[in-house]
Coordinates of C-alpha atoms in Angstrom, one line a residue:
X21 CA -38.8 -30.8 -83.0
X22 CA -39.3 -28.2 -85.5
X23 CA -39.9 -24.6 -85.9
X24 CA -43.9 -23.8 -86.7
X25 CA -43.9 -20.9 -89.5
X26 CA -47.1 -19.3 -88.3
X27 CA -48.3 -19.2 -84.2
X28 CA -51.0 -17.8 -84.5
X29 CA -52.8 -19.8 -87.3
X30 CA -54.8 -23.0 -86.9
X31 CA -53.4 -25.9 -88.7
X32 CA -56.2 -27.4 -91.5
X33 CA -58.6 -29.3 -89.5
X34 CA -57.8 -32.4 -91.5
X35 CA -54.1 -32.6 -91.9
X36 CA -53.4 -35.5 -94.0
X37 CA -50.1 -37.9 -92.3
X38 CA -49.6 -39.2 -95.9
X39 CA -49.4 -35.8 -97.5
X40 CA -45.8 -35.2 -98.2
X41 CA -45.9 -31.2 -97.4
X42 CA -48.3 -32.5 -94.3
X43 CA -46.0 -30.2 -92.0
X44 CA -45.9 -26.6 -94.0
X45 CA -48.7 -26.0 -95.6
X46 CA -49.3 -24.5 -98.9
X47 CA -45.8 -23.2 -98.8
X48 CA -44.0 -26.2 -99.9
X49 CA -45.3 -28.1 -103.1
X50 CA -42.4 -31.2 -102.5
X51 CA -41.5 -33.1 -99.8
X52 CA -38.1 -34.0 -98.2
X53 CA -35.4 -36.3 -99.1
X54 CA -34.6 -39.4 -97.6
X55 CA -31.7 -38.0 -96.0
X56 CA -33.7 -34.5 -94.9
X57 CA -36.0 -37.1 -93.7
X58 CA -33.6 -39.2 -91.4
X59 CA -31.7 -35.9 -89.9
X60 CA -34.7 -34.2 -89.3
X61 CA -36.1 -36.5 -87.1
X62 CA -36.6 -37.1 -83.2
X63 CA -39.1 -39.8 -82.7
X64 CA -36.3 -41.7 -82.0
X65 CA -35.3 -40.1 -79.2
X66 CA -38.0 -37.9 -78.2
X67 CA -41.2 -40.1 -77.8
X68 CA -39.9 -40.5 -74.3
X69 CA -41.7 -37.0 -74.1
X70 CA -44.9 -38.7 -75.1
X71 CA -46.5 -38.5 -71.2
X72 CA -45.4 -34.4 -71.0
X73 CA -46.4 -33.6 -74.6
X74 CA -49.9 -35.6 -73.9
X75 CA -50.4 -33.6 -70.3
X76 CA -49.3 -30.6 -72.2
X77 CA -52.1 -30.6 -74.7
X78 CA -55.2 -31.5 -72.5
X79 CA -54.1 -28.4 -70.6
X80 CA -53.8 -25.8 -73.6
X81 CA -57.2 -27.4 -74.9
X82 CA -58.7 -26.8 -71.5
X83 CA -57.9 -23.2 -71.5
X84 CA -58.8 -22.6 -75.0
X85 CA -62.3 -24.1 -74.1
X86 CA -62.6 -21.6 -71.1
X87 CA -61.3 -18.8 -72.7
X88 CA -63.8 -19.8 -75.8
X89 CA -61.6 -20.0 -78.4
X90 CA -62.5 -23.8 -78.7
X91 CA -66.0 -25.5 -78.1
X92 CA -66.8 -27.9 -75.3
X93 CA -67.5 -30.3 -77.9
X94 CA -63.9 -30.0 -79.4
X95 CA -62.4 -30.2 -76.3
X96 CA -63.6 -33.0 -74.9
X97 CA -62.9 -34.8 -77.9
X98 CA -59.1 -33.3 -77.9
X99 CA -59.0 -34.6 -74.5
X100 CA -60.8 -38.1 -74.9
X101 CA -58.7 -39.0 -78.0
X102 CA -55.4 -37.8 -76.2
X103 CA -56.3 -40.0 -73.2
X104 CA -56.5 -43.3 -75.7
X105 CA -53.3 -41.8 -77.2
X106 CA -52.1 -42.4 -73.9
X107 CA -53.6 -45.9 -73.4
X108 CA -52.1 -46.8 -76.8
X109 CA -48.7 -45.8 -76.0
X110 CA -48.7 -47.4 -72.5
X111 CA -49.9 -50.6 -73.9
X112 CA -47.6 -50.5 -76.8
X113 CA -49.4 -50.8 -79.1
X114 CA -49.0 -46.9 -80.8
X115 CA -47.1 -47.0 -84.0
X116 CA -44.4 -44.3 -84.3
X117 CA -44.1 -43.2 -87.3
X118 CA -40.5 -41.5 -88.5
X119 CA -41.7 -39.3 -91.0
X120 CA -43.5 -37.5 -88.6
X121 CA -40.6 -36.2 -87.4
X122 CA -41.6 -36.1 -83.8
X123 CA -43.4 -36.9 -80.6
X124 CA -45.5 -34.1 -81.3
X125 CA -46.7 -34.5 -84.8
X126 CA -47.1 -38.2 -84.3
X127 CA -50.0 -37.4 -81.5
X128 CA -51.2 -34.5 -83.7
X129 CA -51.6 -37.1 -86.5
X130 CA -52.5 -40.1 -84.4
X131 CA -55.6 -37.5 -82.9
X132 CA -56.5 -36.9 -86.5
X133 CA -56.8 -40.4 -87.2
X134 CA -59.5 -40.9 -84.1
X135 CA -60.6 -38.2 -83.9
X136 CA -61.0 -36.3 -87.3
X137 CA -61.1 -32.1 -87.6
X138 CA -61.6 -31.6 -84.3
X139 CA -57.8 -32.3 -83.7
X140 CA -56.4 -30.2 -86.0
X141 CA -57.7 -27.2 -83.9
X142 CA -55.6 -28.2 -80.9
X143 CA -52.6 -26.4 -82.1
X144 CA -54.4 -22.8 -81.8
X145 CA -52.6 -20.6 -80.7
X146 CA -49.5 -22.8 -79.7
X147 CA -46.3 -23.7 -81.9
X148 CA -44.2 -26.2 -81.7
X149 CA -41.5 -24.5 -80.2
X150 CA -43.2 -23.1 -77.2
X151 CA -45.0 -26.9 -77.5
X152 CA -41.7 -29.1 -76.8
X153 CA -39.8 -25.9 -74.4
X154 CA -42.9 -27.3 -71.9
X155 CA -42.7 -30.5 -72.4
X156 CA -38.9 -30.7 -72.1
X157 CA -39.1 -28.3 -68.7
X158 CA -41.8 -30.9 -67.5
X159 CA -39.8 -33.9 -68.3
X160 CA -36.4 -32.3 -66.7
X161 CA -38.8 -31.5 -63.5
X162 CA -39.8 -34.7 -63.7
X163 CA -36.0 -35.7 -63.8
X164 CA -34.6 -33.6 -61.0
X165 CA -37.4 -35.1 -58.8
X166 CA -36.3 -38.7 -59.5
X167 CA -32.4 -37.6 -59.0
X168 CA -33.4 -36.3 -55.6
X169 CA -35.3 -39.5 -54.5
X170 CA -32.4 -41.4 -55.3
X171 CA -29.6 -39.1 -54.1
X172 CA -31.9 -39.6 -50.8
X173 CA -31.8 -43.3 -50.8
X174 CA -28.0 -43.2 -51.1
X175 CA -27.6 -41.0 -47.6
X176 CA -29.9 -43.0 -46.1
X177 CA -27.7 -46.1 -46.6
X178 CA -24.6 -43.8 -45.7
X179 CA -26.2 -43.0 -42.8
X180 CA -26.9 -46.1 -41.7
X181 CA -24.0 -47.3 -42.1
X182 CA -22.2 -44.7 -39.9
X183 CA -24.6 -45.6 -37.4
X184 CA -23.2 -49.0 -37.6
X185 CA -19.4 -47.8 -37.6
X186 CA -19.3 -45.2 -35.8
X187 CA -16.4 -46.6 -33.7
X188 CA -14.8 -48.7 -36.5
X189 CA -11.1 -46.9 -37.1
X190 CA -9.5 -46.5 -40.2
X191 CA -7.0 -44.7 -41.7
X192 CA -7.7 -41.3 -42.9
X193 CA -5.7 -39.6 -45.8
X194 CA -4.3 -36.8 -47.5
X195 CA -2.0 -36.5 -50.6
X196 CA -3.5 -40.8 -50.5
X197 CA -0.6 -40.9 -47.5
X198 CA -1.5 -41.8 -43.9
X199 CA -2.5 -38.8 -42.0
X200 CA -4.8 -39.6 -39.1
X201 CA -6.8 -41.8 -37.6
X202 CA -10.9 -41.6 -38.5
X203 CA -13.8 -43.7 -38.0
X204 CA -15.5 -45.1 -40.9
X205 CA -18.6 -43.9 -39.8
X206 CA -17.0 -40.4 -40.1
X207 CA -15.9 -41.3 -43.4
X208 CA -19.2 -42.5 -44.9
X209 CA -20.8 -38.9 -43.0
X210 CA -18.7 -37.0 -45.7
X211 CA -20.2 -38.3 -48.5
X212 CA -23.9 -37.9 -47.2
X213 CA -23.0 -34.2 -46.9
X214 CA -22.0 -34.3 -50.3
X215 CA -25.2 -35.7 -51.6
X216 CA -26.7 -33.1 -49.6
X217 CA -25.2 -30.3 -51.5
X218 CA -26.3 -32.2 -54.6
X219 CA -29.9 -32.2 -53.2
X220 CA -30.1 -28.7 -53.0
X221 CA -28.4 -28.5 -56.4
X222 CA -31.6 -30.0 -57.5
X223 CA -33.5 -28.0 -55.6
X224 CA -32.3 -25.1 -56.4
X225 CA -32.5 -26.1 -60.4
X226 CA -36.0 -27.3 -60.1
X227 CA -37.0 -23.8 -58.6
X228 CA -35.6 -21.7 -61.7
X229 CA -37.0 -23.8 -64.2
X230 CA -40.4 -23.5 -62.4
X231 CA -41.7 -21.2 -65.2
X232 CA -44.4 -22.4 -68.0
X233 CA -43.3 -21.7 -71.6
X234 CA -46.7 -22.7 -73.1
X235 CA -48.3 -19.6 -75.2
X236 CA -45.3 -18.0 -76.2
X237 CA -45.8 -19.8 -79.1
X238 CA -43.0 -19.7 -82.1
X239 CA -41.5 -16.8 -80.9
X240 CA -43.6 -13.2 -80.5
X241 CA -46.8 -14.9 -78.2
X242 CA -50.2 -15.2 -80.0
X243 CA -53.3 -12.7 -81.3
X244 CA -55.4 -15.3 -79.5
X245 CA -56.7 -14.3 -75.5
X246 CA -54.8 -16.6 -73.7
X247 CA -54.5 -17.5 -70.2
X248 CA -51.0 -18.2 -70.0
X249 CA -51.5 -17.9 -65.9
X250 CA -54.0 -20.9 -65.9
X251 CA -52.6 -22.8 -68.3
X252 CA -49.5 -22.7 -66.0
X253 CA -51.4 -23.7 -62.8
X254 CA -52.6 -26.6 -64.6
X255 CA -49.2 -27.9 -65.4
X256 CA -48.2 -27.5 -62.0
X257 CA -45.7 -24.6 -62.4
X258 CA -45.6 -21.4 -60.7
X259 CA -45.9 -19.2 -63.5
X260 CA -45.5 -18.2 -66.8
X261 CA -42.8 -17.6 -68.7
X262 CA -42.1 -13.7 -68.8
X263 CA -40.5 -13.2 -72.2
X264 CA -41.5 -15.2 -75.3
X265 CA -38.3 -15.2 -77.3
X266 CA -36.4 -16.1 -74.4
X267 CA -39.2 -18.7 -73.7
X268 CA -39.1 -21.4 -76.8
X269 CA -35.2 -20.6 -77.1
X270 CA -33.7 -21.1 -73.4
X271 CA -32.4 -24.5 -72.5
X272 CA -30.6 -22.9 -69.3
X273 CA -33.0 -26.2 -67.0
X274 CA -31.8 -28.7 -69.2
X275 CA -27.8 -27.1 -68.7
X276 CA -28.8 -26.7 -64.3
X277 CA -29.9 -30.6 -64.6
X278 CA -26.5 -31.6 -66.2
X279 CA -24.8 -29.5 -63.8
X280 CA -26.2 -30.6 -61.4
X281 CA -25.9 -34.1 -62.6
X282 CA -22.1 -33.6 -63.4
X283 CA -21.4 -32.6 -60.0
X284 CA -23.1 -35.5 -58.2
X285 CA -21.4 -38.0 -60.4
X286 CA -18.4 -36.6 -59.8
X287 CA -18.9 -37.4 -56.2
X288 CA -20.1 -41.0 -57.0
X289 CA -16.8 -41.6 -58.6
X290 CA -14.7 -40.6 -55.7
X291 CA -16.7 -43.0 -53.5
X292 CA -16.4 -45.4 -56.3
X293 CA -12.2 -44.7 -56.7
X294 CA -12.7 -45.4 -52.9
X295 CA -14.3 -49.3 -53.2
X296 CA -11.8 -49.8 -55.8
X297 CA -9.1 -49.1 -53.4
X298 CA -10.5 -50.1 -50.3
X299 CA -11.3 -53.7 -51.8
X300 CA -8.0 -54.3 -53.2
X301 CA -6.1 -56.7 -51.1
X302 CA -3.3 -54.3 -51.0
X303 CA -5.5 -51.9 -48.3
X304 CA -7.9 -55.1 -47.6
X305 CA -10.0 -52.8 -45.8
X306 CA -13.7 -54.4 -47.4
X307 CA -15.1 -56.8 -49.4
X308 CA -17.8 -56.3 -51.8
X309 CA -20.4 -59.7 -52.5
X310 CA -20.7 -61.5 -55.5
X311 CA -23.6 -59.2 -56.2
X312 CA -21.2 -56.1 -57.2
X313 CA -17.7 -58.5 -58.2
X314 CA -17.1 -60.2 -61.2
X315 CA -14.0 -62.8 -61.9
X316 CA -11.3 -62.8 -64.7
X317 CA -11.7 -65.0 -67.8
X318 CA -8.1 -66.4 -66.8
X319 CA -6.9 -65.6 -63.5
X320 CA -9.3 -67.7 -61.0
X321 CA -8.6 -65.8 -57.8
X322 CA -9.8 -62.6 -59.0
X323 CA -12.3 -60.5 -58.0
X324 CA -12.5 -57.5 -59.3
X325 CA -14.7 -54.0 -58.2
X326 CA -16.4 -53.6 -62.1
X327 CA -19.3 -52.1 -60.5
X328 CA -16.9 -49.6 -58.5
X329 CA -15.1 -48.8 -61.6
X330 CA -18.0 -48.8 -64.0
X331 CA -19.7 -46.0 -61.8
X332 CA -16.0 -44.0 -61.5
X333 CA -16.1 -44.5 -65.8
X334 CA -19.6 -43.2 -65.8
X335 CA -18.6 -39.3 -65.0
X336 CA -16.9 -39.1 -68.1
X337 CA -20.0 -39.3 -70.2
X338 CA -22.1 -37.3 -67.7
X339 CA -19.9 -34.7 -67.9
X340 CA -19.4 -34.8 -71.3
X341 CA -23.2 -33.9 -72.2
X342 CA -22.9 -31.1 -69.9
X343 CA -20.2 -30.2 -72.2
X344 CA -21.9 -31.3 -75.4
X345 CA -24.8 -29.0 -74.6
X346 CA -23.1 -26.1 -73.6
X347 CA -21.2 -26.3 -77.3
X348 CA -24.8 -26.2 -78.9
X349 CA -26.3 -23.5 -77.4
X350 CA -23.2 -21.2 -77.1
X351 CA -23.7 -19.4 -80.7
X352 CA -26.9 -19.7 -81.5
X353 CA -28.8 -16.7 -82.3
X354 CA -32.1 -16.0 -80.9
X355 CA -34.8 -17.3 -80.9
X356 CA -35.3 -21.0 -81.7
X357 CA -32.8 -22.9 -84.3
X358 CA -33.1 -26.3 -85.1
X359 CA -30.0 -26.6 -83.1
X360 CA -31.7 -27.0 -80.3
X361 CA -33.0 -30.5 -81.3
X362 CA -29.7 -32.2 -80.1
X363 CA -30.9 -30.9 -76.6
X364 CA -32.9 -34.1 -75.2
X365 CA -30.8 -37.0 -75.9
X366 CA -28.0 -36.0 -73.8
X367 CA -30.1 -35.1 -70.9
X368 CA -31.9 -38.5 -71.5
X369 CA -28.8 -40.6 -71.4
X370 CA -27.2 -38.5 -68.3
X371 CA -31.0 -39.3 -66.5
X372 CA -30.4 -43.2 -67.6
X373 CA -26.1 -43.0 -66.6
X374 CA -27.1 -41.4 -63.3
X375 CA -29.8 -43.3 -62.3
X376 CA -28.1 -46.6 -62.6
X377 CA -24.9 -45.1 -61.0
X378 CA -26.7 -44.2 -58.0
X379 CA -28.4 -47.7 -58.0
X380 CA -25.3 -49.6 -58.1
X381 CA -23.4 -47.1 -55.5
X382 CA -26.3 -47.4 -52.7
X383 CA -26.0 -51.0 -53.5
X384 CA -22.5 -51.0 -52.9
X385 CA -22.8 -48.7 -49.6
X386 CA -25.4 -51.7 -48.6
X387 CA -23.5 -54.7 -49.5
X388 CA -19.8 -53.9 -48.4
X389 CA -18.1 -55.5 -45.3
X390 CA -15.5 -53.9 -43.3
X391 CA -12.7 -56.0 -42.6
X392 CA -11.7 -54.4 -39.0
X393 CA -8.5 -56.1 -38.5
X394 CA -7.1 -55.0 -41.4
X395 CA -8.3 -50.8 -41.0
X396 CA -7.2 -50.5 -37.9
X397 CA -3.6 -51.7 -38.7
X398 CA -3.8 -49.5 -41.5
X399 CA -4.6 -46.2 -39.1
X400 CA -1.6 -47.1 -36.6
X401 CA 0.7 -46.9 -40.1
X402 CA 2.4 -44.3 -40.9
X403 CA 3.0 -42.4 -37.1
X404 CA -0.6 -41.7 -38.0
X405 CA -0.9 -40.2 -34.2
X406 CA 2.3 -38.1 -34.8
X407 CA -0.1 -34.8 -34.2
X408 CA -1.5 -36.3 -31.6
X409 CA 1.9 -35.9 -29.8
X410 CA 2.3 -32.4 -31.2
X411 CA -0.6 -31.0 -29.2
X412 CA 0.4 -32.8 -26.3
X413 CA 3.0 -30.9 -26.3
X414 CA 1.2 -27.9 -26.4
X415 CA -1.1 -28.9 -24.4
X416 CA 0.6 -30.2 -21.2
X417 CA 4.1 -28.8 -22.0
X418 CA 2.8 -25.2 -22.9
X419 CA 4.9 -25.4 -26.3
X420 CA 4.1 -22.7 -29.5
X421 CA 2.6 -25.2 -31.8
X422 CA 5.3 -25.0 -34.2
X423 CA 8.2 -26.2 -31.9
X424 CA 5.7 -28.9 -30.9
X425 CA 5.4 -30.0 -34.7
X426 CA 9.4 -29.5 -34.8
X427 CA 10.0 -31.6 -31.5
X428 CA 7.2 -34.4 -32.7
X429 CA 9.2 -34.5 -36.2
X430 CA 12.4 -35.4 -34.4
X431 CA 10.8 -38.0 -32.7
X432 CA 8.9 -39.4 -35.6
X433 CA 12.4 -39.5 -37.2
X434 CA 13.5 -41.4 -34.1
X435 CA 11.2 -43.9 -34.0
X436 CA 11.5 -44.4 -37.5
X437 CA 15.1 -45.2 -37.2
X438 CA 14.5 -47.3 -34.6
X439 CA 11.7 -49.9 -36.3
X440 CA 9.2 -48.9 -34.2
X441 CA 5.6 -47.0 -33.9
X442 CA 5.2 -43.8 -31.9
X443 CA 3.2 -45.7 -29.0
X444 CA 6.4 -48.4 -28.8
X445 CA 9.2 -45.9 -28.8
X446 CA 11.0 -46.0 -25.0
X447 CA 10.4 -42.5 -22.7
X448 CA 13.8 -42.4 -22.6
X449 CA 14.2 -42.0 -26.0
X450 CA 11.4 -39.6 -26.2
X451 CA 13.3 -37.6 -23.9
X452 CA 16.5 -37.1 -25.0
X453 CA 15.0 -34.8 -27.7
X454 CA 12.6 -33.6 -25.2
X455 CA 13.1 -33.6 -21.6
X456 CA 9.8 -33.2 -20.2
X457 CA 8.0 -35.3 -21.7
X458 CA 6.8 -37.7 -19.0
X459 CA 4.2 -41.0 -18.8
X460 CA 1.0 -39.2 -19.5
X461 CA 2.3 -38.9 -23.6
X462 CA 1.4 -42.7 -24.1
X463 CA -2.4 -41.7 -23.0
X464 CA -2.8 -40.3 -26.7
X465 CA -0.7 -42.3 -28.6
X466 CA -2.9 -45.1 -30.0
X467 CA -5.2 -44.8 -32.5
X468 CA -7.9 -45.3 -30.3
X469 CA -7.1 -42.2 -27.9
X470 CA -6.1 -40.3 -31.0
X471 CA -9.6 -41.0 -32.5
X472 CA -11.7 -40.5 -29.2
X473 CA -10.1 -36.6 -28.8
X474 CA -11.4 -35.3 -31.2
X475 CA -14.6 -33.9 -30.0
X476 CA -14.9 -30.5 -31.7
X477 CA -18.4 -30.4 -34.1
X478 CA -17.6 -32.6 -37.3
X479 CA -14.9 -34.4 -35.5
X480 CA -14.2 -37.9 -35.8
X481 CA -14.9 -38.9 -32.4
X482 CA -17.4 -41.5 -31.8
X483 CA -19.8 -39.9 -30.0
X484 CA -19.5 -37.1 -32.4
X485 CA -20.0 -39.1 -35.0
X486 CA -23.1 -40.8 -33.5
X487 CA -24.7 -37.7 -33.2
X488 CA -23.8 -36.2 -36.6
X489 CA -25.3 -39.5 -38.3
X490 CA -28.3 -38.5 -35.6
X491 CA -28.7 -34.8 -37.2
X492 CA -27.9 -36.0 -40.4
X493 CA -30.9 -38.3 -40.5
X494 CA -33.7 -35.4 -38.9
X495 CA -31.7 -33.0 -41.7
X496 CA -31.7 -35.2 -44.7
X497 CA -33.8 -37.9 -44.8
X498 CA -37.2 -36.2 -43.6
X499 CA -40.8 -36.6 -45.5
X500 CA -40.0 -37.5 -49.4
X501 CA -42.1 -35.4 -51.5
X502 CA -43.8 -36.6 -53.6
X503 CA -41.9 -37.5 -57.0
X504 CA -43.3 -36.5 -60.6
X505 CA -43.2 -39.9 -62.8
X506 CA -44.6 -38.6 -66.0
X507 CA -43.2 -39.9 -68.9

């Protein structure tokens, strides 16, 4: 994309595609070098704006007919030829042509070529910059709407899963150490809440980008009478743009979408990290189908997570967009600078990353099978129900908490010694370190009992669990809105 030298002026109404100044006018006598040529351009990237820049036009023609700045006549021939334009490019059969430079000039050229003078009026009272700052806020809505359909799909198999395991124990972990027992049902709930912070991420982005750039035109808005608020309505958006410089020359949507983005792959990976782990035989705790394993070139037995470790790589390059981006627009002067070219293809690639990521994850989520046996042996490691003892301590004993956690320690060290878990230790040895410790201690010492107390909202009990997956379903996964697929 490329900055227009005039806003306000009509192209010629024949602009030749051959013509090496075809772009600048009278101003420039020569045209570019090869290498000018090959730097300068987009098409490569940015045809995938084809759909917004196409909706785009048919909208600023519409208002220039009602505000009477075009005929009737010209605009429905604008609008006819786009709509082949459109036919063409879905059918593959357009030609895009790289010394057009961009998505933009190629349908400018293409309308020439169908339509004749007509479409060189099209670009009244628009530039290109104010041109491609709507088409890239469309496509990036059109983006966030995709990542929030698929962010939904993956709670939806979270959920249901819970559902499913909401009784299942496993270990649950700090420091990647034993701590206490969980259900995996309880488990998988904390990663739904996750993609629901990442849902209102999007949410939240899609809101503030909700503004319609189209009219600012290069940088200072246009002579022409305008009506910026209808051409917004048409587009769907929920206004214009206030400020015209800050119009063509902010990119802060396409930095919320690979925030946003960033944040959510981050918390694919740690799910990811998770099947890596879980499916190792060393934890044993599921195993993933054919679908998402591969095998080793040499070792037979192997089955290895790639899918699981492919979507923990893929946060690397997500992020690093997000990074990328923020490194072009952080010196750049205002208003538009060619700079801002090297905006779409990371936001392209972390749509494509993402999408696939998420794919593969709610596949995963979907495919896995718990191995029971080998989670609940896992959750009675480790005097996993050491603090299960400490607040029945407190609890039937009356002990401060802290000498309970002291007393349970000494026991925990006891049993330790001795070989054995917490629920196998003798009451007698129990109570030489404590002398009131009676029968009733074994009542909390399996995982089981240990899993079923705890009943406080966003525990890991069972029932608790049960209805959180309940709640999370009416609060998550209520009527999809409808998702924008243009482009």
């Amino acid at each position: 994309m490329t900055a227009d030298p005039d806003p306000t002026a009509a192209p010629p109404d024949t602009p030749d595609p051959a013509a090496p100044n075809r772009l600048w006018g009278g101003r420039f006598t020569g045209g570019p070098s090869e290498i000018m040529e090959r730097i300068n351009a987009s098409i490569g990237f940015d045809r995938r704006l084809a759909g917004e820049d196409i909706a785009a036009s048919k909208a600023h023609a519409a208002m220039l007919v009602r505000q009477g700045i075009l005929t009737p006549a010209d605009g429905q021939q604008i609008a006819e030829g786009l709509d082949r334009i459109a036919g063409e490019i879905a059918a593959g059969s357009f030609v895009f042509k790289a010394a057009l430079e961009d998505i933009h000039m190629n349908i400018e050229a293409r309308l020439a070529e169908l339509i004749g003078p007509a479409a060189g009026r099209l670009h009244t009272a628009r530039s290109r910059n104010d041109q491609v700052a709507t088409d890239f806020r469309l496509w990036v809505r059109g983006a966030l709407d995709r990542l929030d359909a698929d962010l939904r799909a993956w709670q939806e198999a979270l959920i249901d899963r819970a559902e499913a395991h909401a009784d299942l124990v496993m270990p649950g972990f700090t420091h990647l150490q034993p701590a206490q027992p969980v259900t995996f049902g309880h488990h998988l709930l904390a990663y739904v809440e996750m993609a629901g912070r990442d849902r209102d991420r999007v949410r939240a982005a899609r809101a503030r980008l909700d503004e319609c750039p189209l009219g600012a035109a290069a940088l200072a808005g246009t002579s022409f009478a305008i009506d910026r608020d209808w051409t917004a309505a048409a587009l769907g958006f929920a206004r214009p743009t206030a400020n015209s410089i800050d119009s063509v020359s902010d990119r802060d949507f396409a930095l919320d979408y690979l925030a946003t983005a960033t944040i959510a792959a981050t918390h694919l990976s740690r799910l990811a990290e998770e099947l890596v782990l879980w499916s190792a035989p060393a934890f044993g705790f599921v195993r993933l189908s054919d679908a998402f394993a591969t095998g080793s070139s040499i070792m037979p037995q192997k089955r290895n997570p790639d899918a699981a470790e492919l979507v923990r790589a893929r946060v690397g390059r997500v992020a690093g967009a997000l990074v990328a981006l923020v490194t072009v627009l952080k010196g750049l002067p205002l208003a538009y600078a060619k700079d801002l070219q090297d905006d779409k293809e990371p936001v392209f690639a972390v749509h494509d990353d993402l999408a696939l990521c998420l794919a593969a994850i709610t596949g995963m989520v979907r495919d896995l099978t718990p191995v029971p046996a080998a989670m609940r042996a896992a959750a009675a490691g480790g005097y996993s129900t050491a603090t299960d003892l400490a607040d029945w301590l407190v609890r039937v004993l009356g002990m401060p908490f802290r000498e309970a956690h002291a007393v349970t320690g000494r026991i925990v060290r006891l049993a330790e010694a001795s070989g054995v878990d917490l629920a196998d230790l003798p009451l007698a040895a129990m109570q030489e370190i404590e002398p009131r410790i009676d029968t009733g201690v074994f009542s909390v010492l399996s995982v089981e009992a240990s899993v079923a107390s705890r009943t406080s909202y966003g525990g890991t009990a069972p029932a608790q669990v049960r209805a959180a997956a309940a709640a999370a379903r009416a609060r998550h996964l209520g009527a999809l809105p409808p998702v924008d697929r243009v482009g």
